[in-house]
C-alpha positions as a printed Julia matrix, in Angstrom:
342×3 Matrix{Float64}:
  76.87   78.61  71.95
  76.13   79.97  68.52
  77.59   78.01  65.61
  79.19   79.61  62.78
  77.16   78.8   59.1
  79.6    77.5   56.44
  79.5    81.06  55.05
  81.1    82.36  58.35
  83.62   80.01  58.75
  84.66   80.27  54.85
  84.9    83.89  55.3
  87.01   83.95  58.35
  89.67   81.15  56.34
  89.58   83.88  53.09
  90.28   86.48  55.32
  93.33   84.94  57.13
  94.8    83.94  53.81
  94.73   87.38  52.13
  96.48   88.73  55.31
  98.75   85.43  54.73
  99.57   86.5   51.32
 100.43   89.93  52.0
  97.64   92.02  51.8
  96.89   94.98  54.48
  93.85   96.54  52.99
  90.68   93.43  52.67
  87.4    94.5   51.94
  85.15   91.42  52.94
  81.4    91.14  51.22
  78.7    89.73  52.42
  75.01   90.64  51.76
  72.79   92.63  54.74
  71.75   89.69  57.32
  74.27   87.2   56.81
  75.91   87.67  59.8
  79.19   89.91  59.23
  78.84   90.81  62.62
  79.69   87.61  63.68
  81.86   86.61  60.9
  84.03   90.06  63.16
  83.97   88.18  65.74
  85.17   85.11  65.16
  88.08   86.95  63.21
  88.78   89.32  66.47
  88.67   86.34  68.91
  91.32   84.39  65.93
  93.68   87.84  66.59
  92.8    87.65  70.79
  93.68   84.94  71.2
  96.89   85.14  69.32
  98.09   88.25  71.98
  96.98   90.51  68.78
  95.43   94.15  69.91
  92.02   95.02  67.91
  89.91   98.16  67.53
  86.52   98.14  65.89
  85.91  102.02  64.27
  81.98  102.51  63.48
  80.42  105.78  62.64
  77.19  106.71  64.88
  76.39  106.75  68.02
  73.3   104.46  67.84
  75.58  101.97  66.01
  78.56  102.22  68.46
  75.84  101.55  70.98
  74.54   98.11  69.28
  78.14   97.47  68.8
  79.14   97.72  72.28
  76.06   95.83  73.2
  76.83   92.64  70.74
  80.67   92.2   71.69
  79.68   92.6   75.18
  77.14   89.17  74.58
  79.81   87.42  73.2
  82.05   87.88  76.63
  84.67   89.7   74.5
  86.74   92.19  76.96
  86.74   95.35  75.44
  87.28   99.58  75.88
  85.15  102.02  74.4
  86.82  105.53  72.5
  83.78  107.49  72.75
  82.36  110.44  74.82
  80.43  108.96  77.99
  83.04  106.2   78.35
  84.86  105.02  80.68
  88.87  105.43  79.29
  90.03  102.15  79.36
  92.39  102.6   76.54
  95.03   99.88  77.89
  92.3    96.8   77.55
  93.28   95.0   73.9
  90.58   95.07  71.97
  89.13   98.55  71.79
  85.25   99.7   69.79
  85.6   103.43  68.88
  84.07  106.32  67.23
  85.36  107.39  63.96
  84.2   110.94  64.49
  85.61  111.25  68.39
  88.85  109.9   67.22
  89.51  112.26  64.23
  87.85  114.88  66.81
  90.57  113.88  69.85
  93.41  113.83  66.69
  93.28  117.18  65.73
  93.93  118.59  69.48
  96.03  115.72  70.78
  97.34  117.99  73.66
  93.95  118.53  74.65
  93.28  115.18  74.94
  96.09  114.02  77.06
  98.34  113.39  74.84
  95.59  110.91  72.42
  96.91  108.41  70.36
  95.27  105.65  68.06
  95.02  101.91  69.49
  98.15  100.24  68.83
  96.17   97.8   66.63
  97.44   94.67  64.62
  93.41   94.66  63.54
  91.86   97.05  62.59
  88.01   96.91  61.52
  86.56   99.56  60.16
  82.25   98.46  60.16
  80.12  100.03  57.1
  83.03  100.57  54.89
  81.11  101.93  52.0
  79.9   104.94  53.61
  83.49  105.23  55.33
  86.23  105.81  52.72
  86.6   110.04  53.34
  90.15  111.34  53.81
  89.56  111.25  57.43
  89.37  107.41  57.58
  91.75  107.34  55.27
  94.07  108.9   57.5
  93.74  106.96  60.14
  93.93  103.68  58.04
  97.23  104.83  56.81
  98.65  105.39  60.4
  97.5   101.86  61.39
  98.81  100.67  57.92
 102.06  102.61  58.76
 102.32  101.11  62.35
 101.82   97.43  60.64
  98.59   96.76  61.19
  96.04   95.16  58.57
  92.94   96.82  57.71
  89.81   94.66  57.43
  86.57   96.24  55.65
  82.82   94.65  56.16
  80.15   95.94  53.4
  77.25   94.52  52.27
  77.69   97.32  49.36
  80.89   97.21  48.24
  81.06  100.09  46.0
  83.87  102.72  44.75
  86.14  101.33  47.73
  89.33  101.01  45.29
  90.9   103.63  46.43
  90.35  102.25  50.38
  90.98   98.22  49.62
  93.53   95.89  47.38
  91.43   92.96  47.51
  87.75   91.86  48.28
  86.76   88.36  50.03
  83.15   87.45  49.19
  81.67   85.98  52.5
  78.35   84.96  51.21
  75.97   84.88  48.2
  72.52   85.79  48.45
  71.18   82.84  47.45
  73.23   81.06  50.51
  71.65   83.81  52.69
  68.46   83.0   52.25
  69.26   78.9   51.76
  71.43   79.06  55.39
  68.25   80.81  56.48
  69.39   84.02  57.26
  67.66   85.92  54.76
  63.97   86.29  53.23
  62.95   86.8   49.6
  62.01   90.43  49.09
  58.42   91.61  47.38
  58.51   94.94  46.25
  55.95   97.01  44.6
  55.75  100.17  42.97
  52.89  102.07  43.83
  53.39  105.75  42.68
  56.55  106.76  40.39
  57.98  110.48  41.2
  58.47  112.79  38.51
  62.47  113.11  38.31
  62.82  115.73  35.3
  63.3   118.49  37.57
  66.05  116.69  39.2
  69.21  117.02  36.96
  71.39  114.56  38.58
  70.0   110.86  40.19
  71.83  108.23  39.46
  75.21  107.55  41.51
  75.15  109.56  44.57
  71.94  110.82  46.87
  70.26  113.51  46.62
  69.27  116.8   48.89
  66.57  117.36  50.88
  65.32  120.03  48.78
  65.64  118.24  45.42
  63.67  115.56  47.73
  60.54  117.6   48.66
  60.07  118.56  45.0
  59.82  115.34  43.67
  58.23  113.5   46.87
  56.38  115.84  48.47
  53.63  115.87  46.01
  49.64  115.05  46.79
  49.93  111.85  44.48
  53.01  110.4   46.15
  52.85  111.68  50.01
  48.94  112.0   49.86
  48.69  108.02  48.95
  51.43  106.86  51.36
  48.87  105.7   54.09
  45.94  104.13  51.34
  49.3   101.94  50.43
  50.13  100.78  53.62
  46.58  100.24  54.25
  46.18   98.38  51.3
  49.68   96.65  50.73
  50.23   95.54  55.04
  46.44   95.19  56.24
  47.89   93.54  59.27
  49.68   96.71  59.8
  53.48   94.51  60.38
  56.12   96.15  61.78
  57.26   98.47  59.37
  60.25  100.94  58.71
  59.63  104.07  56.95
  61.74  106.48  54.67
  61.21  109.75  54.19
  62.75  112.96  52.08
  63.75  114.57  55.02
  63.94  114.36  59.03
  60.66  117.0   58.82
  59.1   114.65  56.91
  59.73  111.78  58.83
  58.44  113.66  61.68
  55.09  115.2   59.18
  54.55  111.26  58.32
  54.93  109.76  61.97
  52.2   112.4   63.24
  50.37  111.77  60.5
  50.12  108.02  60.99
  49.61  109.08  64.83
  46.46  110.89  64.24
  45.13  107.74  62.14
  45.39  106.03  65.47
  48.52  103.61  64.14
  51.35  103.57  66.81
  53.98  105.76  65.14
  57.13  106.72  66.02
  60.3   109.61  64.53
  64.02  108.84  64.77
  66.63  111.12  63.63
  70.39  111.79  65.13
  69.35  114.12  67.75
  65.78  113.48  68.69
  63.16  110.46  69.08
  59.39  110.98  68.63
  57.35  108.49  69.3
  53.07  108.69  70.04
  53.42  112.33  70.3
  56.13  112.81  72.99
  59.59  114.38  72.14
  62.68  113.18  73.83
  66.43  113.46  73.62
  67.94  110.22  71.89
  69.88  108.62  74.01
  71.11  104.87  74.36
  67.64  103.99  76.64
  65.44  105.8   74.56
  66.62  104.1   71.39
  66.46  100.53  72.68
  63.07  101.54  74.6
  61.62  102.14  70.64
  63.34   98.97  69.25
  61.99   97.02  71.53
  57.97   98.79  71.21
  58.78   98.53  67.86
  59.46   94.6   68.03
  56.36   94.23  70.03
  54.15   95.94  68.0
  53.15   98.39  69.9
  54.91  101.1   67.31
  53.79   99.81  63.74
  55.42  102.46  61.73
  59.2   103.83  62.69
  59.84  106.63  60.59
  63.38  107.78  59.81
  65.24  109.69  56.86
  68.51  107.63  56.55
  69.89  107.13  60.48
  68.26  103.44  59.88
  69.82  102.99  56.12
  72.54  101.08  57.35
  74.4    98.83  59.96
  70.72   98.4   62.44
  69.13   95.22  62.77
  66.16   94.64  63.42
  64.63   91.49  61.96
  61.15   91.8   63.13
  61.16   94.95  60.44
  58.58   92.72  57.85
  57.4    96.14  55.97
  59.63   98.93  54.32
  58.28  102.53  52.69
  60.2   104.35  50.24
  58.83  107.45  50.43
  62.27  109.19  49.33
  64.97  108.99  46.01
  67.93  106.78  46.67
  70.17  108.16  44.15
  72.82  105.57  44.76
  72.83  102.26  44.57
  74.55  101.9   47.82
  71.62  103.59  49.66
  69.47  101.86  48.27
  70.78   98.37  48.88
  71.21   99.54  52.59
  67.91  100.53  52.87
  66.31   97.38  51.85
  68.29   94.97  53.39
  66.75   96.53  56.72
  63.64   94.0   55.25
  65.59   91.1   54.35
  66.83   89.38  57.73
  64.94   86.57  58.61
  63.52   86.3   62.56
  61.37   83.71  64.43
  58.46   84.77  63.11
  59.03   84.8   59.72
């Protein structure tokens, strides 16, 4: 039986008493590792238990997966709107795909007839990187049909024009007093030269614009001497690169050194030197080498920016430009969750 930190339960109250005064569009803050997750549920089993229908909208697959796989822990009754699912659309509380429903939307007759959940809550997970006129449509239709909208970021930025209100849910300095949360150490080994990039600040950059500035013999050439030299215990670590073929160039690189490496991007896994097709197993089969050390370095572009956690992660790389704060924030906070053995 988990119990709620003050935080959590504070959050839940602020929540219930926007919707109480009136407001249909909440965007609720609360830092990476602080338990939103949690702070969901206690707000969906508040509306369950009340008769209230839910649905849950995240954005990826590997996230609807982990989604599934956390309201499933808590007992919590629920049907999935994705491809590879089982149509149980009748079941109240409902965890979909943002993509398969504006996908099913556009050809409703193709999709027998497919409808949004009749929600009275709807949740929409990593609201910062989910504000697009697609999600806005749908959050109007739910808006439209009565429902209130509920947004969880730890990066609540440029959401105006999604939310009315915002409901802090915790501080950092209660994440890492409650426990939750670690202080973060970061050092700045080699700088990239930015003046042939004309625009940085305030939104990310491409992959191209990337490789000129990172892919250079004095910043990818010295990755490894700094891991060597800043993690000499080699810790579980989480890796970001310019671009999913240089997550792949570092992983193999690593591999060769004789570290256990690994490659993750939205279609394929790498990991030691063998290629396969990501699926559901495959992902949690390299979470869980990764927890066990048996993969030091998992090497990504931005699939593992947001929304994973895994709090055995002690060890980040920046080996790529976040141009916006947002990313950046995300990216970090993949370090910041405390676990048993930190």
């Amino acid at each position: 039986m988990h119990t709620p930190w003050p935080h959590q339960e504070r959050g839940v109250q602020s929540v219930l008493q926007k919707i109480a005064e009136g407001f249909v569009r909440i965007l609720f803050f609360s830092p990476t590792g602080t338990g939103k997750t949690y702070t969901c549920v206690m707000l969906i089993k508040h509306f369950l238990d009340r008769g209230k229908r839910v649905v849950f909208y995240t954005n990826r697959r590997m996230l609807l997966d982990q989604t599934t796989k956390v309201f499933g822990g808590w007992n919590i009754d629920h049907g999935v709107r994705a491809p590879g699912h089982t149509d149980e659309r009748w079941k109240p509380f409902q965890i979909a795909s943002l993509q398969t429903e504006v996908l099913r939307l556009k050809e409703p007759d193709k999709n027998r007839g497919w409808t949004l959940h009749d929600a009275d809550l709807v949740i929409i997970d990593e609201a910062h990187v989910n504000g697009g006129p697609s999600v806005q449509k749908i959050a109007e239709h739910h808006v439209q049909q009565g429902a209130v909208i509920v947004g969880p970021t730890a990066t609540p930025i440029d959401l105006g024009h999604m939310y009315d209100v915002m409901v802090e849910g915790c501080t950092l300095k209660e994440g890492r007093a409650c426990g939750a949360l670690v202080p973060a150490l970061v050092y700045g080994p080699d700088e990239p030269d930015l003046k042939r990039i004309k625009q940085v600040a305030g939104e990310d950059i491409s992959e191209k614009q990337q490789r000129q500035v990172m892919m250079t013999p004095t910043i990818y050439g010295r990755v490894w001497d700094w891991f060597n030299t800043l993690n000499p215990a080699h810790k579980p670590t989480i890796g970001f690169a310019p671009g999913v073929a240089e997550s792949f160039g570092f992983a193999a690189d690593f591999h060769r050194r004789g570290i256990g490496a690994a490659h993750i991007d939205g279609e394929k896994v790498w990991i030691n030197g063998k290629e396969f097709e990501s699926s559901p197993t495959v992902r949690d089969e390299l979470q869980q080498m990764h927890k066990e050390g048996e993969i030091k370095v998992l090497w990504n572009r931005f699939v593992l920016r947001e929304g994973v956690d895994m709090p055995w992660a002690e060890v980040g790389i920046l080996a790529a430009i976040f141009g916006s704060l947002s990313s950046n924030i995300q990216a970090i906070g993949r370090l910041l969750r405390a676990s048993p053995k930190t």
